[in-house]
Short mmCIF file of C-alpha atoms in Angstrom, two decimals:
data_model
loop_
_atom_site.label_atom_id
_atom_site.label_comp_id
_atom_site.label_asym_id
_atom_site.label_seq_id
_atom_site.Cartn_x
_atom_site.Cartn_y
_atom_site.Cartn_z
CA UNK A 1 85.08 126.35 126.43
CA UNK A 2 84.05 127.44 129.61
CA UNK A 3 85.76 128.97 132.35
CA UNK A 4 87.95 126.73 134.36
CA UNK A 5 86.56 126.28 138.14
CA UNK A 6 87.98 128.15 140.60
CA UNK A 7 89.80 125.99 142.67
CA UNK A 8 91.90 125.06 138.93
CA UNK A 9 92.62 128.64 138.37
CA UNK A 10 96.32 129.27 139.06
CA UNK A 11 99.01 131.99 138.62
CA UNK A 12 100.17 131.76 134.68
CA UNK A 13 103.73 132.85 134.95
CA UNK A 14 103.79 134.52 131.66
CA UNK A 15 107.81 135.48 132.42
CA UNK A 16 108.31 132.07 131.85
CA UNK A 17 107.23 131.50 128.77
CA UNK A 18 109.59 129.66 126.20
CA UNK A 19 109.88 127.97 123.07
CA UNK A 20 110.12 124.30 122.94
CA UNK A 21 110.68 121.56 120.63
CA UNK A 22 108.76 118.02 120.69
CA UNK A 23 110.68 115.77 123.83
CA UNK A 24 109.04 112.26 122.95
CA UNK A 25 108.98 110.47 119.56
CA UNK A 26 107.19 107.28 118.45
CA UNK A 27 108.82 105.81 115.68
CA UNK A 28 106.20 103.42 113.79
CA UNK A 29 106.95 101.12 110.52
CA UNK A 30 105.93 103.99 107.97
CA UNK A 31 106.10 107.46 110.26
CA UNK A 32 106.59 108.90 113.33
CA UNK A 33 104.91 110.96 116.37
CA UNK A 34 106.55 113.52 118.21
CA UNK A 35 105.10 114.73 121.35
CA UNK A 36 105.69 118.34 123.00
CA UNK A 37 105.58 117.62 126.72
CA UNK A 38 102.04 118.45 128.25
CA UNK A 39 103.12 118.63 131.48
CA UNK A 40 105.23 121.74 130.67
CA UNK A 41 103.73 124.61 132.48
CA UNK A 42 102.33 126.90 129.80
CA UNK A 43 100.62 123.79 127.97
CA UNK A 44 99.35 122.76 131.32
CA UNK A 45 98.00 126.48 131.84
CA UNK A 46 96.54 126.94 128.44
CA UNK A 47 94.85 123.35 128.83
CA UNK A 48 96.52 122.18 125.52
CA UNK A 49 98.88 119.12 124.22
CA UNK A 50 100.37 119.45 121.08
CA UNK A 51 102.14 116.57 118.71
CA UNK A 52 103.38 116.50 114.62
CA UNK A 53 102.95 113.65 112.66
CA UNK A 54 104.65 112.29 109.79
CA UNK A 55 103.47 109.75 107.26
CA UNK A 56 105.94 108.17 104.67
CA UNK A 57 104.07 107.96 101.70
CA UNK A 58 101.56 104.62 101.17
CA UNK A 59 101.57 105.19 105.12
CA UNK A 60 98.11 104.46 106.93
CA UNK A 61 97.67 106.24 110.34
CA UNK A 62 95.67 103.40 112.09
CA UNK A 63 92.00 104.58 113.95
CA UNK A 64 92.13 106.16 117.26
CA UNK A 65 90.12 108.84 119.01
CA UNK A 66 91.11 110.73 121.91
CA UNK A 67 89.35 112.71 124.97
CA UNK A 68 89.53 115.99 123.45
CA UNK A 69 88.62 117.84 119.68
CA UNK A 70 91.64 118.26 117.87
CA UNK A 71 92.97 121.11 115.36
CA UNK A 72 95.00 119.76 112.67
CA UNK A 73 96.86 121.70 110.43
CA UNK A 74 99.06 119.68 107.11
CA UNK A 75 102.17 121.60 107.26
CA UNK A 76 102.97 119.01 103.62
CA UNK A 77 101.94 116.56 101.60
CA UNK A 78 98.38 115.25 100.40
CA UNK A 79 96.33 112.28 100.76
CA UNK A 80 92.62 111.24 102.46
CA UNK A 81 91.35 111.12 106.16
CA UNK A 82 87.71 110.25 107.62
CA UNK A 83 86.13 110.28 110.78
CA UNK A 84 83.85 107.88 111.70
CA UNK A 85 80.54 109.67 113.20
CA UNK A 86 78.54 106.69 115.08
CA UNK A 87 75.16 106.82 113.46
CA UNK A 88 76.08 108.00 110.70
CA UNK A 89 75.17 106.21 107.52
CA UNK A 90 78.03 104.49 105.18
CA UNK A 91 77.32 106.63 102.26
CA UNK A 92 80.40 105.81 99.86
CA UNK A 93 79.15 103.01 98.44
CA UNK A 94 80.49 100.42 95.53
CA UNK A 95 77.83 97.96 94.57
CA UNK A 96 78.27 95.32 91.82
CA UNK A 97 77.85 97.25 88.50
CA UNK A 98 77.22 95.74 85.20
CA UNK A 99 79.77 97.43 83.59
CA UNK A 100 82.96 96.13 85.60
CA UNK A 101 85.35 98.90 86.55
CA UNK A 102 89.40 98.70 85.75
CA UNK A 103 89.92 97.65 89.61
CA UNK A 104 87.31 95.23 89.45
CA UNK A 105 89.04 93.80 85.59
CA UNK A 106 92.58 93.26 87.62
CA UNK A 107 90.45 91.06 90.41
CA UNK A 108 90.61 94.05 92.88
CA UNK A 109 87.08 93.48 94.75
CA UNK A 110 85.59 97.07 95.52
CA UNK A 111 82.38 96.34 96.98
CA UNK A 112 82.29 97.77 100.07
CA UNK A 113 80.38 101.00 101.79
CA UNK A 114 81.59 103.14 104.49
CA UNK A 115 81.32 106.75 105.79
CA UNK A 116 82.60 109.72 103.62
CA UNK A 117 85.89 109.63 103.10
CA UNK A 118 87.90 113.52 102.35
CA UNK A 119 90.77 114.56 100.67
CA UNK A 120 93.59 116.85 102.91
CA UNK A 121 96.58 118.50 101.00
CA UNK A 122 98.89 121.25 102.28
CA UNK A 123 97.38 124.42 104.07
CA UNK A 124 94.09 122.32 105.21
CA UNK A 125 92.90 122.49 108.64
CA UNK A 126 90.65 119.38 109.87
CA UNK A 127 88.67 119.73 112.44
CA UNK A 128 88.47 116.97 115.17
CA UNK A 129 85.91 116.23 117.79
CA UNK A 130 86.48 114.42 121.14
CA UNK A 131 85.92 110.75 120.75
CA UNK A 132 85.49 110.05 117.27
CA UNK A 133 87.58 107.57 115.41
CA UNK A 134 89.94 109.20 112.70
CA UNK A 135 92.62 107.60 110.26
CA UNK A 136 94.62 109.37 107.60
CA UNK A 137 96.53 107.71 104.49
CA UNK A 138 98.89 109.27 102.53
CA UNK A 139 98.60 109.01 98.67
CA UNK A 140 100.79 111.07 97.60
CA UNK A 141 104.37 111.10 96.58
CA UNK A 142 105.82 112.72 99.46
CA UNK A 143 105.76 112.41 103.33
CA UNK A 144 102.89 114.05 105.43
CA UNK A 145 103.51 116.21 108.17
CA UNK A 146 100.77 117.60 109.92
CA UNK A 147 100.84 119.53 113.60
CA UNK A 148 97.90 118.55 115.66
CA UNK A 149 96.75 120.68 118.75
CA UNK A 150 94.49 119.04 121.01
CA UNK A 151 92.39 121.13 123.41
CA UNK A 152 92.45 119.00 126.52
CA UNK A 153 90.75 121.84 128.79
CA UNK A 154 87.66 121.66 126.54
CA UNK A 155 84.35 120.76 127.63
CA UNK A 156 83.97 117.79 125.17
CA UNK A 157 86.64 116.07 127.83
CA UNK A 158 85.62 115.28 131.16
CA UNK A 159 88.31 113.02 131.54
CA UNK A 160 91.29 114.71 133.90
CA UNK A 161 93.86 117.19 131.58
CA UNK A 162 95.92 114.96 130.15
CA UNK A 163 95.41 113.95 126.12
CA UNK A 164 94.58 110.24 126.09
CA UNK A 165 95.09 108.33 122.56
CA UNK A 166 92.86 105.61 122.17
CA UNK A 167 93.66 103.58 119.51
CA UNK A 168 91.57 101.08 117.99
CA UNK A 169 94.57 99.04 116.20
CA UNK A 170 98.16 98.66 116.23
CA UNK A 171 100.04 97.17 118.73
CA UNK A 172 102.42 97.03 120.71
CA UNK A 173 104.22 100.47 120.63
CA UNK A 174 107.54 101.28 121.74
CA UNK A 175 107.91 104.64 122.74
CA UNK A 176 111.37 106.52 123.07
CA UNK A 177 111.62 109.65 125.18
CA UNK A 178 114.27 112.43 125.23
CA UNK A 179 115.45 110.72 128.36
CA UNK A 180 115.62 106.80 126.69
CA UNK A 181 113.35 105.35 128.12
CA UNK A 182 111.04 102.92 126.76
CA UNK A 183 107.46 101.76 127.27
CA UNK A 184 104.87 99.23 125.50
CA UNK A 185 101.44 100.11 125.14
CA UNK A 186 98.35 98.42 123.25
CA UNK A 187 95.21 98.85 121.86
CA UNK A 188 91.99 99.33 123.31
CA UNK A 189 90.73 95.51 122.42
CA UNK A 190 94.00 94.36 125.00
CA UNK A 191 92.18 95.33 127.70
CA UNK A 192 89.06 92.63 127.13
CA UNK A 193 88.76 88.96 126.94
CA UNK A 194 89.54 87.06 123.80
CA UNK A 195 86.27 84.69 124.44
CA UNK A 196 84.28 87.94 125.18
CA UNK A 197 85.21 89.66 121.76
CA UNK A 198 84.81 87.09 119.85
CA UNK A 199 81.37 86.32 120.91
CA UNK A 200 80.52 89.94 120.44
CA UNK A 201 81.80 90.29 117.03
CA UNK A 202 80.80 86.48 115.32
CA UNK A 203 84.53 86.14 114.49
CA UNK A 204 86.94 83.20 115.49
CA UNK A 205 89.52 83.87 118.21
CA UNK A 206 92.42 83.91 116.16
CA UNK A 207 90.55 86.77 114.53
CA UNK A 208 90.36 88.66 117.83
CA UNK A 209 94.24 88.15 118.41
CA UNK A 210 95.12 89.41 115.46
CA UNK A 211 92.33 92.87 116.10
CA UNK A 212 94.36 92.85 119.46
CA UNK A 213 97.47 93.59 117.47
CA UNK A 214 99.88 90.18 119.45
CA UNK A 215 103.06 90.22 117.65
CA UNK A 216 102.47 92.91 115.59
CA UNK A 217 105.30 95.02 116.18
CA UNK A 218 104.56 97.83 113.26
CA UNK A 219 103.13 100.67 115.21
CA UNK A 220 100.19 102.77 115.16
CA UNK A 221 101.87 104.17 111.35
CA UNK A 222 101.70 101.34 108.83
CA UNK A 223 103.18 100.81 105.21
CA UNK A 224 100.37 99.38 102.70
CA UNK A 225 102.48 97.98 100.10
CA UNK A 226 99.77 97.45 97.32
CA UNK A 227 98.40 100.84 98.43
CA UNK A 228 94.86 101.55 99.87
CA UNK A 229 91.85 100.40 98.28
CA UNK A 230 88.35 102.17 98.91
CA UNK A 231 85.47 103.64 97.74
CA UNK A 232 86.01 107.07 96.12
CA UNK A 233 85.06 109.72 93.36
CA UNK A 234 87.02 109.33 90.29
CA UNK A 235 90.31 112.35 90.99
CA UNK A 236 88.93 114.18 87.62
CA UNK A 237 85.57 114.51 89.44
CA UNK A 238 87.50 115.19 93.49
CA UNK A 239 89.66 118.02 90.75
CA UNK A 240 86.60 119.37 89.88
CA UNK A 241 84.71 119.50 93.42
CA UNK A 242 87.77 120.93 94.52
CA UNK A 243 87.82 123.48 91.61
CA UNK A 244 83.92 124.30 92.69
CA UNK A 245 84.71 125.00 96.24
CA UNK A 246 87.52 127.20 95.44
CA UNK A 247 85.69 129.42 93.31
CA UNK A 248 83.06 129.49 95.91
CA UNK A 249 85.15 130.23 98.28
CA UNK A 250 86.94 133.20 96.07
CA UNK A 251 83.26 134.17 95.67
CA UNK A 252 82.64 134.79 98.95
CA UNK A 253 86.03 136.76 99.95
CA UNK A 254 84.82 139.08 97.09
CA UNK A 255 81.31 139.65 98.46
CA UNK A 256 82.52 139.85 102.15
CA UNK A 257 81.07 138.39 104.98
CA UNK A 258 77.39 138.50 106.00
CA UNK B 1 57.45 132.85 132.19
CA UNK B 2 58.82 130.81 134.99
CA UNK B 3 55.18 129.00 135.14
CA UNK B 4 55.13 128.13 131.16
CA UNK B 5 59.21 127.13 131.41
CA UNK B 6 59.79 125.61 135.06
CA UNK B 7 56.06 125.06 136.67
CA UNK B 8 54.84 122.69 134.12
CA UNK B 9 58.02 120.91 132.99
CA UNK B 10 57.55 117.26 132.50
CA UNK B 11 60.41 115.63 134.96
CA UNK B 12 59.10 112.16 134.79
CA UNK B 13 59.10 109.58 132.32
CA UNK B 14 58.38 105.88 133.38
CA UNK B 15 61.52 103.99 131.00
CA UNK B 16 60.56 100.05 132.14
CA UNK B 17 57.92 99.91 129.93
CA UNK B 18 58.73 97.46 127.19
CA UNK B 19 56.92 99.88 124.93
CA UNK B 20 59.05 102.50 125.37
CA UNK B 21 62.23 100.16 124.23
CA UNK B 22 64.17 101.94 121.61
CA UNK B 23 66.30 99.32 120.95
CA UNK B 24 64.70 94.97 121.03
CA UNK B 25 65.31 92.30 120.36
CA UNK B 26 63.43 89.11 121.68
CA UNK B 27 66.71 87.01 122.06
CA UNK B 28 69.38 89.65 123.40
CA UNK B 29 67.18 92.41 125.36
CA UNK B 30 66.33 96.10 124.85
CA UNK B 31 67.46 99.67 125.72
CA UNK B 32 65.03 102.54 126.76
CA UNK B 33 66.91 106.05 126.33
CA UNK B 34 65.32 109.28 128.51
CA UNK B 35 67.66 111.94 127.67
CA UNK B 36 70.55 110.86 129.92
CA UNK B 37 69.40 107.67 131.66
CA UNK B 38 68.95 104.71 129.95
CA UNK B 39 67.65 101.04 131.14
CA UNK B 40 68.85 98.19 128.93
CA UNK B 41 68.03 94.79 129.55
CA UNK B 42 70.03 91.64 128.76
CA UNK B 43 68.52 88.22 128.38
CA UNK B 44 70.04 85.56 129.83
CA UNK B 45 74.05 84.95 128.34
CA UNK B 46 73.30 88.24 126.01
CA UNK B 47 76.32 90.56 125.64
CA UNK B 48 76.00 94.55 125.44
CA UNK B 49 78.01 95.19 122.53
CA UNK B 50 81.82 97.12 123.66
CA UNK B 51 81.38 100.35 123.07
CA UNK B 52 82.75 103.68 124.43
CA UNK B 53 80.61 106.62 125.59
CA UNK B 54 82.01 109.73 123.40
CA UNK B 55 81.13 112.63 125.33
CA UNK B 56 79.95 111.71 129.04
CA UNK B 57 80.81 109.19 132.14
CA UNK B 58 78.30 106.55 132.86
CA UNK B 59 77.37 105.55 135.92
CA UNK B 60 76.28 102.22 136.01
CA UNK B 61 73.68 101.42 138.78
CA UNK B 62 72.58 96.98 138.80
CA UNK B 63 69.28 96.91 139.25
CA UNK B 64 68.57 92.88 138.37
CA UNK B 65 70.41 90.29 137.75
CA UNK B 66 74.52 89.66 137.06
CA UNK B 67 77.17 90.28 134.26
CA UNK B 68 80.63 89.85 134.04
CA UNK B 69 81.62 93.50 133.18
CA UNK B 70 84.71 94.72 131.47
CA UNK B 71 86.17 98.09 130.79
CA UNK B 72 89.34 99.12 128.74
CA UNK B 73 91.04 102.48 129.02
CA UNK B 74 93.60 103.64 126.96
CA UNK B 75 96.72 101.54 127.59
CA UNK B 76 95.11 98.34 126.66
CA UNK B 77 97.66 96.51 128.94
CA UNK B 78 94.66 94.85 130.46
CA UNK B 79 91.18 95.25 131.80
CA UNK B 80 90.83 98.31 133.66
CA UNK B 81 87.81 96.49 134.99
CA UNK B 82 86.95 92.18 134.53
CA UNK B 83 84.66 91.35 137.26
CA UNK B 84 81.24 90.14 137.74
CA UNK B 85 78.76 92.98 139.03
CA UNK B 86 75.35 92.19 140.67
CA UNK B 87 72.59 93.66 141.99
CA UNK B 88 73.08 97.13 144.01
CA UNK B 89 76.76 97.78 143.15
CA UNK B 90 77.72 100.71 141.67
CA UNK B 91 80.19 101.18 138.22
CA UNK B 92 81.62 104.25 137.04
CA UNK B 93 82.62 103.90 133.67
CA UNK B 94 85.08 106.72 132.26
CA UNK B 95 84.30 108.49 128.96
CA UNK B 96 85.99 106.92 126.02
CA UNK B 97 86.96 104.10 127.93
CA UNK B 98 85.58 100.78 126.07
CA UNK B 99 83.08 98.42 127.97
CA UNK B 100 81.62 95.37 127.51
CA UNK B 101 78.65 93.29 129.19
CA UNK B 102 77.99 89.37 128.89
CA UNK B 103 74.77 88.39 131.10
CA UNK B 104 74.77 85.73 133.89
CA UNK B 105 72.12 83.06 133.45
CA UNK B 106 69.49 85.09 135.10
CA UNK B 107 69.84 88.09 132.81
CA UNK B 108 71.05 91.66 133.37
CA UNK B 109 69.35 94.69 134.15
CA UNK B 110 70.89 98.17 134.93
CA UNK B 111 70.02 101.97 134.89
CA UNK B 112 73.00 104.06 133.64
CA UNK B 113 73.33 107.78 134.43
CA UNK B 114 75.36 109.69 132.16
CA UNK B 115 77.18 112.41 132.47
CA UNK B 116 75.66 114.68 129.81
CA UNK B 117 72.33 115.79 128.92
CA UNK B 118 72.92 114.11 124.81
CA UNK B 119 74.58 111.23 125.68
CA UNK B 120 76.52 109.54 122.33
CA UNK B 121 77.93 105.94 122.76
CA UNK B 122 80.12 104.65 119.76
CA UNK B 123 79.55 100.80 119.00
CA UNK B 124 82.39 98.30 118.31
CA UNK B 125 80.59 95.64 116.57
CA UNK B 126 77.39 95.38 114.84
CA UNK B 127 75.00 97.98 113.14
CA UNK B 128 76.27 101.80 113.67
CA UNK B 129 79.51 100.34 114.61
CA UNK B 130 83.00 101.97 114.23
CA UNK B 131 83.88 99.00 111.32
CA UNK B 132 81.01 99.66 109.47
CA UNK B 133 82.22 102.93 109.04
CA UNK B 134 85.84 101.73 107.84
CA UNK B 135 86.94 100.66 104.50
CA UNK B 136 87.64 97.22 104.21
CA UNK B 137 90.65 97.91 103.11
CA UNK B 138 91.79 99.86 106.60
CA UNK B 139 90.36 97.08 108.50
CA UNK B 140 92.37 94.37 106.36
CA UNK B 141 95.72 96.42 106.84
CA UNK B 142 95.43 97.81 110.09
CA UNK B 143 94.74 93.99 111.67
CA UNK B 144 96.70 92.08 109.16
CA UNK B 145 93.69 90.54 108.35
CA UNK B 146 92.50 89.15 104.85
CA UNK B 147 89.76 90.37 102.93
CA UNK B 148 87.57 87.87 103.86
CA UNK B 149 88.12 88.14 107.63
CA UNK B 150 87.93 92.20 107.88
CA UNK B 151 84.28 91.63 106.16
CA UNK B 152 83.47 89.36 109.10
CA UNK B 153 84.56 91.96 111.54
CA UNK B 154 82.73 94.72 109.77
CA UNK B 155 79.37 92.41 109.02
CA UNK B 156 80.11 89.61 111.64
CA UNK B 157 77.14 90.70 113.64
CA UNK B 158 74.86 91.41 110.39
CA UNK B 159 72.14 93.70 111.89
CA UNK B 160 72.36 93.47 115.33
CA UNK B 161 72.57 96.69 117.10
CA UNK B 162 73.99 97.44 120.48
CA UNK B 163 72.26 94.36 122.43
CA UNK B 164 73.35 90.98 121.50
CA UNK B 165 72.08 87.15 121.47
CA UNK B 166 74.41 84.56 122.25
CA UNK B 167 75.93 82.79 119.51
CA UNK B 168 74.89 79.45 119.56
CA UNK B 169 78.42 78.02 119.43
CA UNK B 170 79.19 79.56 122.42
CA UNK B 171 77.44 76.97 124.30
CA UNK B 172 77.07 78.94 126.97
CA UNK B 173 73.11 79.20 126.85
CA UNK B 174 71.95 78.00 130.70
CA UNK B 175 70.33 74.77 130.67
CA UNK B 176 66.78 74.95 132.30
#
């Protein structure tokens, strides 16, 4: 981060500073977002918004990116999040094989490719940058919660100061404040034509409706019943990476730091 | 040192030369990149696939031509922008806010300025796209969608990248 500019340098009052609890909450079909009001002085000064998330269990946080990098930090629970880098080859990758695999023996079709996908549990941080799409799932037996700082002073934004979610699905959302009050809000493919998209992406307009989230009333948190199917290195082998970069990591501590 | 670092610094680059297009094809058009300025080109009815910029503004500047131009910002309650832009206007484009171009029947030309001196833009549909980097099965249960239709999202476009032909069921080719 740089230095603000002048003329946005004010006073921080640091006599007033206080502890404060989330003041918004977004209840969605398989979690919830609460919000700690931005607008409150010392997150204003220190050019931050902070929110926690929760994800019930088979719970899918749909894709959105935002104007500015996020910290997150999984205060419980375990399950797998990627972030779509634009460019980026799809490099998890399920081809026909000519030995089927149990998924593909029960008529669950795995061929597919995408971008890395990574496995969070309790105590991880993940790292965030401005304007890349993210989702989380939670495969695990008990809810998520994770804290997420977003550093809405950072360079990476060049929108104005306040955190701006843009998601990519799920829609519409109803949003309860402290104070009741209610508001709708959609995804980013509301805002163009029907005719448009569907030209662009080769897909009939019912299609498009449907990416545009009309009538679909679940929220930007949604339950997968039959649980998620993707790509992904058998758990023994994720057990074992995991295992490898521990030991690394104990390693390291015990040569120190160069 | 100033001589070797300021004095003979190359400041000009020539980017409508068709073989300097980093992106073509003969149908939709082509898009020449110089650091932050690029010049795409839409053929006639061609769309510029909706995409956000990641990391800087973009200034839009028409320099041929018409498009009907539309922009999304966060809210998604409708267009932020859904109007037909020609030649000499002016179109600021926010960062992360989603945009879309469809050429008019004489084709589209702009120069966009960007706000940052490694531009990123993050494509919607087609190659490099945002779906291409999803599972299927987040596309299928974030939309509702079937299997079969979240693979037409994801591949829908098949190798396309950023600048598209119309589809021919669109019938909205210009007759001559």
């Amino acid at each position: 981060r740089q230095p603000r500019r002048q003329t946005e340098r004010r006073e921080w009052r640091l006599e007033r500073l206080e502890a404060v609890e989330p003041s918004r909450r977004i209840q969605a079909e398989a979690g919830v977002i609460e919000y700690w009001d931005q607008n409150q002085e010392q997150f204003q000064l220190a050019g931050v918004a902070a929110y926690r998330t929760t994800i019930e269990p088979k719970g899918l946080l749909l894709p959105y990116y935002s104007n500015a990098p996020r910290l997150v930090y999984i205060i419980q629970g375990n399950g797998v999040t990627s972030s779509v880098f634009p460019g980026c080859p799809e490099t998890f990758q399920s081809f026909q094989q000519s030995e089927p695999r149990e998924e593909e023996r029960r008529g669950e079709s795995l061929r597919d490719q995408h971008q890395k996908i990574h496995r969070f549990r309790e105590g991880d941080v993940i790292a965030l940058p401005a304007g890349v799409t993210t989702w989380f799932y939670n495969d695990g037996e008990t809810p998520v919660v994770a804290v997420t700082v977003a550093d809405s002073g950072n360079n990476a934004n060049q929108l104005d100061q306040t955190l701006r979610r843009f998601e990519l699905a799920g829609s519409p959302e109803r949003r309860e404040s402290s104070e009741g009050e209610e508001a709708f809000s959609g995804n980013v493919f509301r805002g163009l034509n029907v005719d448009v998209l569907a030209e662009a992406f080769g897909v009939s307009r019912e299609t498009i409706r449907k990416l545009q989230g009309h009538d679909d009333r679940r929220g930007n948190i949604v339950r997968v019943e039959r649980g998620l199917q993707f790509v992904r290195p058998e758990r023994r082998q994720e057990r074992q990476e995991e295992e490898e970069e521990e030991e690394e990591r104990r390693r390291r501590r015990t040569r120190g730091t160069n | 040192g100033l001589e070797e670092i300021l004095c003979n610094l190359r400041n000009r680059e020539n980017i409508r030369n068709p073989d300097r297009a980093d992106v073509y094809s003969r149908e939709a058009g082509s898009v020449t990149s110089l650091n932050s300025q690029k010049l795409p080109i839409l053929r006639q009815n061609a769309h510029y696939a909706p995409h956000w910029n990641i990391n800087a503004h973009s200034i839009l500047y028409v320099t041929r031509g018409r498009a009907r131009l539309q922009i999304s910002g966060n809210q998604g309650r409708g267009a932020s922008f859904d109007r037909e832009v020609r030649r000499g206007q002016i179109v600021v484009i926010p960062q992360n806010f989603v945009v879309a171009a469809q050429a008019g029947s004489e084709g589209f030309e702009w120069v966009s300025f960007k706000t940052e001196d490694f531009p990123l833009v993050s494509p919607l549909a087609g190659k490099a796209s945002v779906f291409r980097g999803l599972p299927e099965g987040v596309i299928a249960n974030s939309y509702r969608l079937s299997d079969e239709e979240a693979r037409r999202v994801k591949h829908g476009r098949g190798e396309e990248f950023l600048v598209f032909r119309p589809r021919a069921q669109g019938g909205r080719v210009a007759a001559a």
